[in-house]
Coordinates of N, CA and C in Angstrom, one line a residue:
M1 N 0.8 -1.2 0.0 CA 0.0 0.0 0.0 C 0.9 1.2 0.0
S2 N 0.5 2.2 -0.8 CA 1.3 3.5 -0.9 C 1.2 4.3 0.4
I3 N 2.1 5.2 0.6 CA 2.1 6.0 1.8 C 0.9 6.9 1.8
P4 N 0.4 7.6 0.7 CA -0.8 8.3 0.8 C -2.0 7.5 1.1
N5 N -2.1 6.2 0.6 CA -3.2 5.3 1.0 C -3.1 4.9 2.4
I6 N -1.9 4.7 3.0 CA -1.8 4.4 4.4 C -2.3 5.6 5.2
R7 N -1.9 6.8 4.9 CA -2.4 7.9 5.6 C -3.9 8.0 5.6
S8 N -4.5 7.8 4.4 CA -6.0 7.8 4.3 C -6.7 6.8 5.1
V9 N -6.2 5.5 5.1 CA -6.7 4.4 5.8 C -6.7 4.7 7.3
V10 N -5.5 5.2 7.8 CA -5.4 5.6 9.2 C -6.3 6.7 9.6
E11 N -6.4 7.7 8.8 CA -7.4 8.8 9.0 C -8.8 8.3 9.2
D12 N -9.2 7.4 8.3 CA -10.5 6.8 8.3 C -10.7 6.0 9.6
M13 N -9.7 5.3 10.0 CA -9.8 4.5 11.3 C -9.9 5.3 12.5
V14 N -9.2 6.4 12.6 CA -9.1 7.1 13.9 C -10.1 8.2 14.0
N15 N -10.6 8.7 12.8 CA -11.6 9.9 12.9 C -12.8 9.6 13.7
P16 N -13.5 8.5 13.6 CA -14.7 8.3 14.5 C -14.4 8.5 16.0
Y17 N -13.3 7.9 16.4 CA -12.9 8.1 17.8 C -12.6 9.6 18.2
L18 N -11.9 10.2 17.3 CA -11.5 11.6 17.5 C -12.8 12.5 17.6
E19 N -13.7 12.3 16.6 CA -14.9 13.1 16.6 C -15.8 12.8 17.9
E20 N -15.8 11.6 18.3 CA -16.6 11.2 19.5 C -16.1 11.9 20.7
H21 N -14.7 12.1 20.8 CA -14.1 12.7 21.9 C -13.7 14.2 21.7
Q22 N -14.2 14.8 20.6 CA -14.0 16.2 20.3 C -12.5 16.5 20.2
F23 N -11.7 15.6 19.6 CA -10.4 15.8 19.2 C -10.3 16.2 17.8
E24 N -9.2 16.7 17.4 CA -8.9 17.1 16.0 C -7.7 16.3 15.5
L25 N -7.8 15.8 14.3 CA -6.7 15.1 13.6 C -5.9 16.2 12.9
V26 N -4.7 16.5 13.3 CA -3.8 17.5 12.7 C -3.1 16.9 11.5
D27 N -2.5 15.7 11.7 CA -1.7 15.2 10.6 C -1.4 13.7 10.9
V28 N -1.2 13.0 9.8 CA -0.7 11.6 9.8 C 0.5 11.5 9.0
E29 N 1.6 11.0 9.5 CA 2.8 10.7 8.8 C 3.2 9.3 8.8
Y30 N 3.7 8.8 7.7 CA 4.2 7.4 7.7 C 5.6 7.6 7.0
V31 N 6.6 7.5 7.8 CA 8.0 7.8 7.3 C 9.0 6.8 7.7
K32 N 10.0 6.6 6.9 CA 11.1 5.8 7.2 C 12.3 6.6 7.7
E33 N 12.8 6.2 8.9 CA 14.0 6.9 9.5 C 15.0 5.8 9.8
G34 N 16.1 5.9 9.1 CA 17.1 4.8 9.2 C 16.4 3.5 8.6
S35 N 16.5 2.5 9.4 CA 15.9 1.2 9.0 C 14.5 1.0 9.5
S36 N 13.9 2.0 10.3 CA 12.6 1.8 10.9 C 11.6 2.7 10.3
W37 N 10.3 2.2 10.3 CA 9.2 2.9 9.8 C 8.4 3.5 11.0
F38 N 7.9 4.7 10.9 CA 7.1 5.3 12.0 C 5.8 5.8 11.4
L39 N 4.7 5.4 12.1 CA 3.4 5.9 11.9 C 3.1 7.0 13.0
R40 N 3.1 8.2 12.6 CA 2.9 9.3 13.6 C 1.6 10.0 13.3
V41 N 0.8 10.1 14.4 CA -0.5 10.7 14.4 C -0.5 11.8 15.3
Y42 N -0.8 13.0 14.8 CA -0.8 14.2 15.6 C -2.3 14.6 15.9
V43 N -2.6 14.8 17.1 CA -4.0 15.1 17.5 C -4.0 16.3 18.4
D44 N -5.1 17.0 18.5 CA -5.2 18.2 19.4 C -6.7 18.4 19.8
K45 N -7.0 19.3 20.7 CA -8.3 19.6 21.1 C -8.3 21.0 21.7
D46 N -9.4 21.6 21.8 CA -9.5 22.9 22.4 C -8.9 22.8 23.8
G47 N -8.0 23.8 24.1 CA -7.4 23.7 25.5 C -6.1 22.9 25.5
G48 N -5.8 22.2 24.4 CA -4.6 21.3 24.3 C -4.9 19.9 24.7
I49 N -4.0 19.1 24.2 CA -4.1 17.6 24.5 C -3.0 17.2 25.5
D50 N -3.3 16.2 26.3 CA -2.3 15.8 27.3 C -1.9 14.3 27.0
I51 N -1.0 13.9 27.8 CA -0.4 12.5 27.6 C -1.5 11.4 27.7
E52 N -2.5 11.6 28.6 CA -3.5 10.6 28.8 C -4.4 10.5 27.6
D53 N -4.7 11.7 27.0 CA -5.5 11.7 25.7 C -4.7 11.0 24.6
C54 N -3.4 11.3 24.5 CA -2.6 10.6 23.5 C -2.6 9.1 23.7
G55 N -2.5 8.7 25.0 CA -2.5 7.3 25.3 C -3.8 6.6 24.9
R56 N -4.9 7.2 25.1 CA -6.2 6.7 24.8 C -6.4 6.5 23.2
V57 N -5.9 7.6 22.5 CA -6.0 7.5 21.1 C -5.1 6.4 20.6
S58 N -3.9 6.3 21.1 CA -2.9 5.3 20.7 C -3.5 3.9 20.9
E59 N -4.1 3.6 22.1 CA -4.7 2.3 22.4 C -5.8 2.0 21.4
Y60 N -6.7 3.0 21.1 CA -7.8 2.8 20.2 C -7.2 2.5 18.8
L61 N -6.3 3.3 18.3 CA -5.8 3.1 17.0 C -5.0 1.8 16.8
S62 N -4.2 1.5 17.8 CA -3.5 0.3 17.8 C -4.4 -0.9 17.6
Q63 N -5.5 -0.9 18.4 CA -6.5 -2.0 18.3 C -7.0 -2.1 16.8
K64 N -7.4 -1.0 16.3 CA -8.0 -0.9 14.9 C -7.0 -1.4 13.9
L65 N -5.7 -0.9 14.1 CA -4.7 -1.3 13.1 C -4.4 -2.9 13.2
D66 N -4.5 -3.4 14.4 CA -4.3 -4.9 14.6 C -5.4 -5.6 13.9
E67 N -6.6 -5.1 14.1 CA -7.8 -5.8 13.5 C -7.8 -5.8 12.0
N68 N -7.4 -4.6 11.4 CA -7.5 -4.5 9.9 C -6.1 -4.7 9.2
D69 N -5.0 -4.6 9.9 CA -3.7 -4.9 9.4 C -3.4 -4.3 8.0
P70 N -3.5 -2.9 7.8 CA -3.3 -2.4 6.5 C -1.9 -2.1 6.2
I71 N -1.0 -2.2 7.1 CA 0.4 -1.9 6.9 C 1.3 -3.2 7.0
T72 N 2.0 -3.5 5.9 CA 2.7 -4.8 5.9 C 4.1 -4.7 6.6
D73 N 4.7 -3.5 6.6 CA 6.0 -3.3 7.2 C 5.8 -3.3 8.7
A74 N 6.9 -3.6 9.4 CA 6.9 -3.4 10.9 C 7.1 -1.9 11.1
Y75 N 6.4 -1.3 12.1 CA 6.5 0.1 12.3 C 6.2 0.4 13.8
F76 N 6.6 1.6 14.1 CA 6.3 2.2 15.5 C 5.2 3.2 15.4
L77 N 4.2 3.0 16.2 CA 3.1 3.9 16.3 C 3.4 5.0 17.3
E78 N 3.2 6.3 17.0 CA 3.4 7.4 17.9 C 2.2 8.3 17.8
V79 N 1.6 8.6 18.9 CA 0.5 9.6 18.9 C 0.9 10.7 19.8
S80 N 0.8 11.9 19.3 CA 1.3 13.1 20.1 C 0.6 14.4 19.7
S81 N 0.9 15.4 20.5 CA 0.4 16.7 20.2 C 1.2 17.3 19.0
P82 N 0.7 18.2 18.3 CA 1.4 18.8 17.2 C 2.5 19.8 17.8
G83 N 2.4 20.2 19.0 CA 3.4 21.0 19.6 C 3.1 22.5 19.4
A84 N 3.9 23.3 20.0 CA 3.7 24.8 20.0 C 3.9 25.3 18.6
E85 N 4.7 24.7 17.8 CA 4.9 25.2 16.4 C 4.1 24.3 15.5
R86 N 2.8 24.2 15.8 CA 1.9 23.3 15.1 C 1.9 23.6 13.6
P87 N 1.9 22.5 12.8 CA 1.8 22.7 11.3 C 0.4 23.2 10.9
L88 N 0.4 24.0 9.9 CA -0.9 24.5 9.3 C -1.1 23.7 8.0
K89 N -1.9 22.7 8.0 CA -2.1 21.8 6.9 C -3.3 22.0 6.1
K90 N -4.4 22.3 6.8 CA -5.7 22.5 6.1 C -6.2 23.9 6.1
A91 N -7.1 24.2 5.3 CA -7.7 25.6 5.2 C -8.2 26.0 6.6
K92 N -8.8 25.2 7.3 CA -9.3 25.6 8.6 C -8.2 25.9 9.6
D93 N -7.0 25.3 9.4 CA -5.8 25.6 10.3 C -5.4 27.1 10.0
F94 N -5.4 27.4 8.8 CA -5.0 28.8 8.4 C -6.1 29.8 9.0
M95 N -7.4 29.5 8.8 CA -8.4 30.3 9.3 C -8.3 30.6 10.8
K96 N -8.0 29.5 11.6 CA -7.9 29.6 13.0 C -6.7 30.3 13.5
S97 N -5.7 30.5 12.6 CA -4.4 31.1 12.9 C -4.3 32.5 12.5
I98 N -5.4 33.1 12.0 CA -5.3 34.5 11.6 C -5.0 35.4 12.8
G99 N -4.0 36.2 12.7 CA -3.6 37.1 13.8 C -2.4 36.5 14.6
K100 N -2.0 35.3 14.2 CA -0.9 34.6 15.0 C 0.4 34.7 14.2
H101 N 1.5 34.5 14.9 CA 2.8 34.5 14.2 C 3.0 33.2 13.5
V102 N 3.4 33.2 12.3 CA 3.6 32.0 11.4 C 4.9 32.0 10.7
Y103 N 5.3 30.9 10.2 CA 6.4 30.7 9.3 C 6.0 29.9 8.1
V104 N 6.1 30.5 6.9 CA 5.6 29.9 5.7 C 6.7 29.8 4.7
T105 N 6.8 28.7 4.0 CA 7.7 28.5 2.9 C 6.9 28.3 1.7
T106 N 7.5 28.7 0.5 CA 6.9 28.6 -0.8 C 7.7 27.7 -1.7
Y107 N 7.1 27.1 -2.7 CA 7.8 26.3 -3.7 C 8.7 27.1 -4.5
E108 N 8.4 28.4 -4.8 CA 9.2 29.3 -5.6 C 9.2 30.7 -5.0
P109 N 10.2 31.5 -5.4 CA 10.3 32.8 -4.8 C 9.0 33.7 -5.1
I110 N 8.6 34.4 -4.1 CA 7.5 35.4 -4.2 C 8.1 36.6 -3.5
D111 N 8.0 37.7 -4.2 CA 8.6 39.0 -3.8 C 10.1 38.8 -3.4
G112 N 10.7 37.9 -4.2 CA 12.2 37.6 -4.0 C 12.5 36.7 -2.8
N113 N 11.5 36.1 -2.2 CA 11.8 35.2 -1.0 C 11.0 33.9 -1.1
K114 N 11.5 32.9 -0.4 CA 10.8 31.6 -0.3 C 10.4 31.4 1.1
E115 N 10.8 32.2 2.1 CA 10.5 32.1 3.5 C 9.9 33.4 4.0
F116 N 8.8 33.2 4.8 CA 8.1 34.4 5.3 C 7.7 34.1 6.7
E117 N 8.2 34.9 7.7 CA 7.9 34.8 9.1 C 7.3 36.1 9.5
G118 N 6.1 36.0 10.0 CA 5.4 37.2 10.4 C 4.0 36.9 10.9
T119 N 3.1 37.9 10.8 CA 1.7 37.7 11.3 C 0.8 37.3 10.1
L120 N 0.1 36.2 10.3 CA -0.9 35.8 9.3 C -2.1 36.8 9.4
V121 N -2.2 37.6 8.3 CA -3.2 38.7 8.3 C -4.5 38.2 7.8
S122 N -4.5 37.4 6.7 CA -5.8 36.9 6.2 C -5.5 35.6 5.4
F123 N -6.6 34.9 5.1 CA -6.6 33.7 4.3 C -8.0 33.5 3.7
D124 N -8.0 33.3 2.4 CA -9.3 33.1 1.7 C -9.3 31.9 0.8
E125 N -8.5 30.9 1.1 CA -8.4 29.6 0.4 C -7.7 29.8 -1.0
A126 N -7.4 31.0 -1.4 CA -6.7 31.2 -2.6 C -5.4 31.9 -2.3
T127 N -5.4 32.7 -1.3 CA -4.2 33.5 -0.9 C -4.0 33.6 0.6
V128 N -2.7 33.4 1.0 CA -2.3 33.6 2.3 C -1.6 34.9 2.4
V129 N -2.0 35.8 3.3 CA -1.4 37.1 3.4 C -0.6 37.1 4.8
V130 N 0.7 37.3 4.7 CA 1.6 37.4 5.8 C 2.3 38.7 5.9
R131 N 2.2 39.4 7.0 CA 2.9 40.7 7.3 C 4.2 40.4 7.9
V132 N 5.3 40.8 7.2 CA 6.6 40.7 7.7 C 7.1 42.1 7.8
G133 N 7.3 42.5 9.1 CA 7.6 43.9 9.3 C 6.4 44.8 9.0
K134 N 6.6 45.7 8.1 CA 5.5 46.6 7.6 C 5.0 46.2 6.3
K135 N 5.5 45.2 5.7 CA 5.1 44.8 4.3 C 4.2 43.5 4.4
E136 N 3.2 43.5 3.6 CA 2.3 42.4 3.5 C 2.6 41.6 2.2
H137 N 2.8 40.3 2.3 CA 3.1 39.5 1.2 C 1.9 38.6 0.9
E138 N 1.4 38.6 -0.4 CA 0.3 37.8 -0.8 C 0.9 36.5 -1.4
L139 N 0.6 35.4 -0.8 CA 1.2 34.2 -1.2 C 0.1 33.3 -1.8
P140 N 0.2 32.9 -3.0 CA -0.9 32.0 -3.5 C -0.8 30.7 -2.7
Y141 N -2.0 30.3 -2.3 CA -2.1 29.1 -1.4 C -1.5 27.8 -2.1
D142 N -1.7 27.7 -3.4 CA -1.2 26.5 -4.1 C 0.4 26.6 -4.2
K143 N 1.0 27.7 -3.8 CA 2.5 27.8 -3.9 C 3.1 27.6 -2.5
V144 N 2.2 27.4 -1.5 CA 2.7 27.2 -0.1 C 3.3 25.8 0.0
A145 N 4.6 25.7 0.3 CA 5.2 24.4 0.5 C 4.9 23.9 1.9
S146 N 5.0 24.7 2.9 CA 4.8 24.4 4.3 C 4.4 25.6 5.1
A147 N 3.7 25.4 6.2 CA 3.4 26.5 7.1 C 3.2 26.0 8.5
R148 N 3.6 26.8 9.5 CA 3.4 26.4 10.9 C 3.3 27.6 11.7
L149 N 2.8 27.4 12.9 CA 2.9 28.5 13.9 C 4.3 28.7 14.3
A150 N 4.7 29.9 14.6 CA 6.1 30.1 15.0 C 6.1 30.8 16.3
I151 N 7.1 30.5 17.1 CA 7.3 31.1 18.4 C 8.3 32.3 18.3
I152 N 7.9 33.4 18.9 CA 8.8 34.6 18.9 C 9.7 34.5 20.1
F153 N 11.0 34.5 19.9 CA 11.9 34.5 21.0 C 12.4 35.9 21.3

């Protein structure tokens, strides 16, 4: 099974539990590091997620994965919070982050840059507007390579 299919199958397995408990699925990764495969599931909820929440999601998902066995390789399952520098993957992530400090990279230079760190001013599903200093940069959403919340030090 391909990596995108594994992500999709895992999302379908875990989403009913997450919805029932009012958790949010932030991301699913299936990656090889060294000789080991890792299935990482990032979850969150209003007010933040704790270790007990992650443990319950892990137990539920582990049972579902054992029952259905969609992954042929040996792997490690990790369920965790997305952390303070949470990735912005979906349109709703961008909408919820308006007014927050973000770090955005693009596939190609825009206004001479591929990296933008500043305040997320607006998002309309076609354009991400980030204010860096006094200048606002309009980034086409389809040109965004990655985006995450950023901590100001």
